Coordinates of C-alpha atoms in Angstrom, one line a residue:
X1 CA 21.8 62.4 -68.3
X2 CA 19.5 63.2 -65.5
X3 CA 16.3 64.3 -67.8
X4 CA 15.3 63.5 -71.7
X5 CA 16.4 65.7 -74.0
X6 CA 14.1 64.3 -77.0
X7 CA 10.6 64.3 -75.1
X8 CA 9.9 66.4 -72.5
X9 CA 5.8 65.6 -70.8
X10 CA 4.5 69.0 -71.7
X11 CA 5.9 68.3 -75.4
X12 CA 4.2 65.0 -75.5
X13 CA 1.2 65.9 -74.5
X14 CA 0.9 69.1 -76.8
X15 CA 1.9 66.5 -79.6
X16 CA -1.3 64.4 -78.3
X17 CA -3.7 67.5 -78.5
X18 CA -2.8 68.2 -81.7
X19 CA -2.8 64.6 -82.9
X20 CA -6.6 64.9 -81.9
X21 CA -7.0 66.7 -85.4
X22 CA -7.1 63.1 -86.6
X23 CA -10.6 62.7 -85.4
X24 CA -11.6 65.9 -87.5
X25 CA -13.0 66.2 -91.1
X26 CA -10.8 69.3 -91.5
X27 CA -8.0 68.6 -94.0
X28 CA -5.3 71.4 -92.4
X29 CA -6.4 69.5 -88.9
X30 CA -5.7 66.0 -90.1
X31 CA -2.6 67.4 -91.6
X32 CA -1.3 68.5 -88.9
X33 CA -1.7 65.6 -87.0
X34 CA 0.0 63.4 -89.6
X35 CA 2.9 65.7 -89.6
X36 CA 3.3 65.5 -85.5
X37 CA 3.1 61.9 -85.8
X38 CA 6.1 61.9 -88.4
X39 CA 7.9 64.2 -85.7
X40 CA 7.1 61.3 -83.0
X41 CA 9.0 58.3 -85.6
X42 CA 11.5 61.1 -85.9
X43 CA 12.2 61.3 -82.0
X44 CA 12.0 57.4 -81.7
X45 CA 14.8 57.0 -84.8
X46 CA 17.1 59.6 -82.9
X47 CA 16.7 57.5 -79.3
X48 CA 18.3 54.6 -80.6
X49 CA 21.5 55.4 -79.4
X50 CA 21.1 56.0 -76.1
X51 CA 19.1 53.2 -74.1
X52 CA 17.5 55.5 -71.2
X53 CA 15.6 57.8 -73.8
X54 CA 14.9 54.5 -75.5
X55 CA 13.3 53.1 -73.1
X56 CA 11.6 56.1 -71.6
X57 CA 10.2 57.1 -75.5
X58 CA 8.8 53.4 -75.6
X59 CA 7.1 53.6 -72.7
X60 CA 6.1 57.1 -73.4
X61 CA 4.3 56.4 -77.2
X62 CA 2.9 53.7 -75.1
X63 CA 0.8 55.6 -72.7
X64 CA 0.5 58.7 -75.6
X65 CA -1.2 56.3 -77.6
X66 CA -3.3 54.7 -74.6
X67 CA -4.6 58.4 -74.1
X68 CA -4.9 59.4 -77.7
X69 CA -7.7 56.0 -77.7
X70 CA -9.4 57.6 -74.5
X71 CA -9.5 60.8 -76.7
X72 CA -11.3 59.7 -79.6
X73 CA -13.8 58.0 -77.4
X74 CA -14.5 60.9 -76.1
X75 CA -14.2 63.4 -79.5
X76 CA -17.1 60.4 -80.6
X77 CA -19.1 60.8 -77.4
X78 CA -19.3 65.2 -78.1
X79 CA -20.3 63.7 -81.6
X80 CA -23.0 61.8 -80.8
X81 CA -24.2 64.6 -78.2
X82 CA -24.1 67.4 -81.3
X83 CA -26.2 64.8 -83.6
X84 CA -28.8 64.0 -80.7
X85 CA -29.2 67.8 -80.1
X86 CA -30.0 68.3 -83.8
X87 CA -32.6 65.5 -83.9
X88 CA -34.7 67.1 -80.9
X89 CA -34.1 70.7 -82.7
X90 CA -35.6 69.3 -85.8
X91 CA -38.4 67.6 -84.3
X92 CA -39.2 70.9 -82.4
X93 CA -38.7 72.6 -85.2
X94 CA -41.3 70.8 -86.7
X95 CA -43.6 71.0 -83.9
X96 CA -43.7 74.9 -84.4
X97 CA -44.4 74.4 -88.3
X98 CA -47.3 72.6 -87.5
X99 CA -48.3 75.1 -85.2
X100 CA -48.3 77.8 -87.9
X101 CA -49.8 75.9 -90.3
X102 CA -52.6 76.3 -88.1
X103 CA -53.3 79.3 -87.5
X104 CA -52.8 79.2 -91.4
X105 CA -55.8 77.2 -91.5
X106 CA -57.8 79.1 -88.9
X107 CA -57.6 82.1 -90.5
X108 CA -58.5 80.4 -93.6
X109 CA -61.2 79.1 -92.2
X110 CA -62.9 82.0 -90.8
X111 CA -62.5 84.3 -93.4
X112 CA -64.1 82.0 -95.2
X113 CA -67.3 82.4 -93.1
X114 CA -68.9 85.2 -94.7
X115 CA -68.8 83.6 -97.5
X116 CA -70.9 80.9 -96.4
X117 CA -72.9 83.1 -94.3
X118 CA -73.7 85.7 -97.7
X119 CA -73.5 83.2 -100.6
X120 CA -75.2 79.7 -101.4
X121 CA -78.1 81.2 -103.5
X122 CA -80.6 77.9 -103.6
X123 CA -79.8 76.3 -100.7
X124 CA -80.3 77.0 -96.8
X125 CA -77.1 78.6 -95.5
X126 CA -75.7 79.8 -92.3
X127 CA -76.5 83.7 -93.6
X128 CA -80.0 82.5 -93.9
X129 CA -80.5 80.9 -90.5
X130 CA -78.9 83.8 -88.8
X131 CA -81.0 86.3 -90.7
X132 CA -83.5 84.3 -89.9
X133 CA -83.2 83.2 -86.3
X134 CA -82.1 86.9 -85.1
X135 CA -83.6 89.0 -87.8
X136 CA -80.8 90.2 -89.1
X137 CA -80.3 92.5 -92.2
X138 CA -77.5 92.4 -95.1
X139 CA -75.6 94.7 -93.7
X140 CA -75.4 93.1 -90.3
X141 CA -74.5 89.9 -91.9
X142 CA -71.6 91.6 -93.2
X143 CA -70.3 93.2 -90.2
X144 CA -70.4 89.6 -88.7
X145 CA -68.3 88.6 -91.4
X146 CA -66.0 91.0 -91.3
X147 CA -65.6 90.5 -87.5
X148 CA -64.8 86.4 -88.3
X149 CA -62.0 87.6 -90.7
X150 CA -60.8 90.4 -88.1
X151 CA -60.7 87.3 -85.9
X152 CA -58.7 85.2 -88.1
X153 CA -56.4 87.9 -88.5
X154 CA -55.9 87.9 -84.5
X155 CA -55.8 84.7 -84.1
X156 CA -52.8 84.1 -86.8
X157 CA -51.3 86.8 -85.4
X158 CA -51.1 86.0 -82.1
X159 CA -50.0 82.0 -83.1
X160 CA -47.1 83.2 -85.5
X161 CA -46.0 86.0 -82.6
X162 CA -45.7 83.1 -80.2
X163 CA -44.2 80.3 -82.9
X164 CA -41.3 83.0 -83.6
X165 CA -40.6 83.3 -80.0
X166 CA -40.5 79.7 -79.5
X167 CA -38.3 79.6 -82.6
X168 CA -36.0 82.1 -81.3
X169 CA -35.7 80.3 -77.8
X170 CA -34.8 76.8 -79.7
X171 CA -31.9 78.5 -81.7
X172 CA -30.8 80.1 -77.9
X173 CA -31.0 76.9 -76.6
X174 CA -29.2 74.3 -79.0
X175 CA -26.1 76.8 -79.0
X176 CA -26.8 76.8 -75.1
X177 CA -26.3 73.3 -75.0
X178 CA -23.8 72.6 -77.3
X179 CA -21.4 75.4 -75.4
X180 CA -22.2 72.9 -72.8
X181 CA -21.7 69.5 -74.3
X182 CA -18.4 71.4 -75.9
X183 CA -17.1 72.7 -72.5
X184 CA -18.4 69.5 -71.2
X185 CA -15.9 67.5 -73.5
X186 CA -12.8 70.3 -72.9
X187 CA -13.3 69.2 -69.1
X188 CA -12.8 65.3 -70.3
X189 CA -9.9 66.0 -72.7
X190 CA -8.3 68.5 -69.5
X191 CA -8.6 65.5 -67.6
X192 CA -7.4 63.2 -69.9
X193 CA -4.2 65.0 -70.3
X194 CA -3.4 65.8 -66.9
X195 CA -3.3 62.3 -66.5
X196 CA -1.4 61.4 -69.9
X197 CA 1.5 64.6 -67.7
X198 CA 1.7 62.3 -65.0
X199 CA 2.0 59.2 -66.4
X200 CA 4.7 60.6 -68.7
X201 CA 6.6 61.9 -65.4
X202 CA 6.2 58.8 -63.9
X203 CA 8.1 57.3 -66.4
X204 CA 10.5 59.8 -66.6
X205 CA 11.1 59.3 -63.3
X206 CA 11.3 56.1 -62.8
X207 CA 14.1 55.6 -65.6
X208 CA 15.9 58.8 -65.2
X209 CA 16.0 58.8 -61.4
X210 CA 14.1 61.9 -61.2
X211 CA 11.2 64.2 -62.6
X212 CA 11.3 66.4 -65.4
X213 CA 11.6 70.1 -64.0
X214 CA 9.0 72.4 -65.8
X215 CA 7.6 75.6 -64.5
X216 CA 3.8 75.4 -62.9
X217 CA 1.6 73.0 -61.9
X218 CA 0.6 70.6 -64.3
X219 CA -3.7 71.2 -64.2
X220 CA -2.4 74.9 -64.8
X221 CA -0.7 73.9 -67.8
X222 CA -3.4 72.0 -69.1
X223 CA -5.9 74.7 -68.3
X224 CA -3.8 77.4 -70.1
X225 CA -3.0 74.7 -73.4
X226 CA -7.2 74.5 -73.8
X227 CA -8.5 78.1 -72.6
X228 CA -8.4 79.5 -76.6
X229 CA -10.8 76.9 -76.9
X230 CA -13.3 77.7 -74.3
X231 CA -16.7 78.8 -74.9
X232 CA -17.6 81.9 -73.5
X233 CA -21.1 82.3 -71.4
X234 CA -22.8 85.4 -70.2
X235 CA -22.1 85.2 -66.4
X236 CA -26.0 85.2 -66.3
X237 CA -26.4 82.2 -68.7
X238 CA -27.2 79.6 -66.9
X239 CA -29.9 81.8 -64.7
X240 CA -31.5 83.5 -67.5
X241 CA -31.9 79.8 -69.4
X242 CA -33.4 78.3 -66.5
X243 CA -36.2 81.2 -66.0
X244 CA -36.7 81.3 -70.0
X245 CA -35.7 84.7 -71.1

């Protein structure tokens, strides 16, 4: 027999993908990947009689299992990207609370200035040096009060306006760069495969004399088995992120 007839390379590195659902918390995922590694013992027991496809499925699980490690390094490394992004989200995030607390506090405070300028019977206050200083009546007093609180109104206002703006840019931006870290770690895994295809055929070839025939080039294949998994970008993303909007 000129090819194998239990383990073709596309099949064995479709069987890797989905073996990736190891890595996962998701219990269909981890499933799954249990059940195509059942299917893998299944194709070894059913090589046994036959001492090419033996050989050729040793050394295959072999260098499937080789890239199944490189995998989970990399499913790790996309992990530890998602959990450093949430850190500086949360710090910001905190940053901005701060911020509105305030203008919180402002407006607290200068509302609370015509009180201080108006009451205080007994004791010198600020309404008394300014009525004092500039001659200024009750009702005077009170419009300069009023003003401070129209003020503190503003000035809250105007912080809160810009904290939910800056809130609204941190949410654009985390999912801006975790669609990159994730696209990011697709590129690895495209890699990673492509090269588990050519080791396979490698193998193949060496022990059956030949490669095995498939359709396409093998980056195409890859490409296609990972494009439902894609994110999707604006094609202005990555201009519109960089000037802000």
């Amino acid at each position: 027999m000129a090819q194998t007839s239990l383990l073709p390379p596309v099949s064995a590195v479709c069987m890797i993908w989905a073996r990736t659902g190891l890595f996962s918390n998701d219990e269909y995922s981890g499933q799954n990947a249990k059940m195509v590694e059942a299917e893998l013992n299944t194709i070894r027991d059913c090589a046994e009689g036959d001492e090419n496809e033996k050989k050729y499925i040793a050394a295959a699980r072999a260098s499937m299992d080789a890239s199944l490690r490189n995998l989970e390094i990399i499913y790790k490394g996309r992990q530890l990207n998602f959990q450093e992004n949430e850190k500086l989200r949360s710090a910001y995030l905190d940053s901005v609370n701060e911020n509105l607390d305030f203008g919180n506090k402002t407006k607290d405070i200068l509302k609370s200035l015509p009180a201080m300028s108006i009451g205080g019977a007994g004791s010198v206050t600020i309404g008394n040096f300014l009525a004092e200083k500039f001659h200024l009546s009750s009702a005077e007093l009170w419009a300069i009060g009023l003003s401070f609180t129209g003020i503190g109104y503003i000035v809250n206002l105007l912080i809160i306006r810009g904290m939910r703006r800056r809130k609204q840019m941190l949410y654009v931006q985390q999912d801006y760069e975790r669609s990159l870290y994730y696209d990011q770690y697709l590129s690895r895994v495209a890699v990673t495969l492509t090269s588990l295809y050519l080791d396979l055929d490698r193998i193949h070839k060496n022990i059956f004399g030949q490669s095995y025939p498939v359709e396409g080039e093998v980056r195409t294949i890859v490409s296609a088995m990972l494009e439902g998994v894609r994110p999707t970008f604006c094609e202005y993303i990555h201009k519109h992120m960089r000037e802000k909007k």
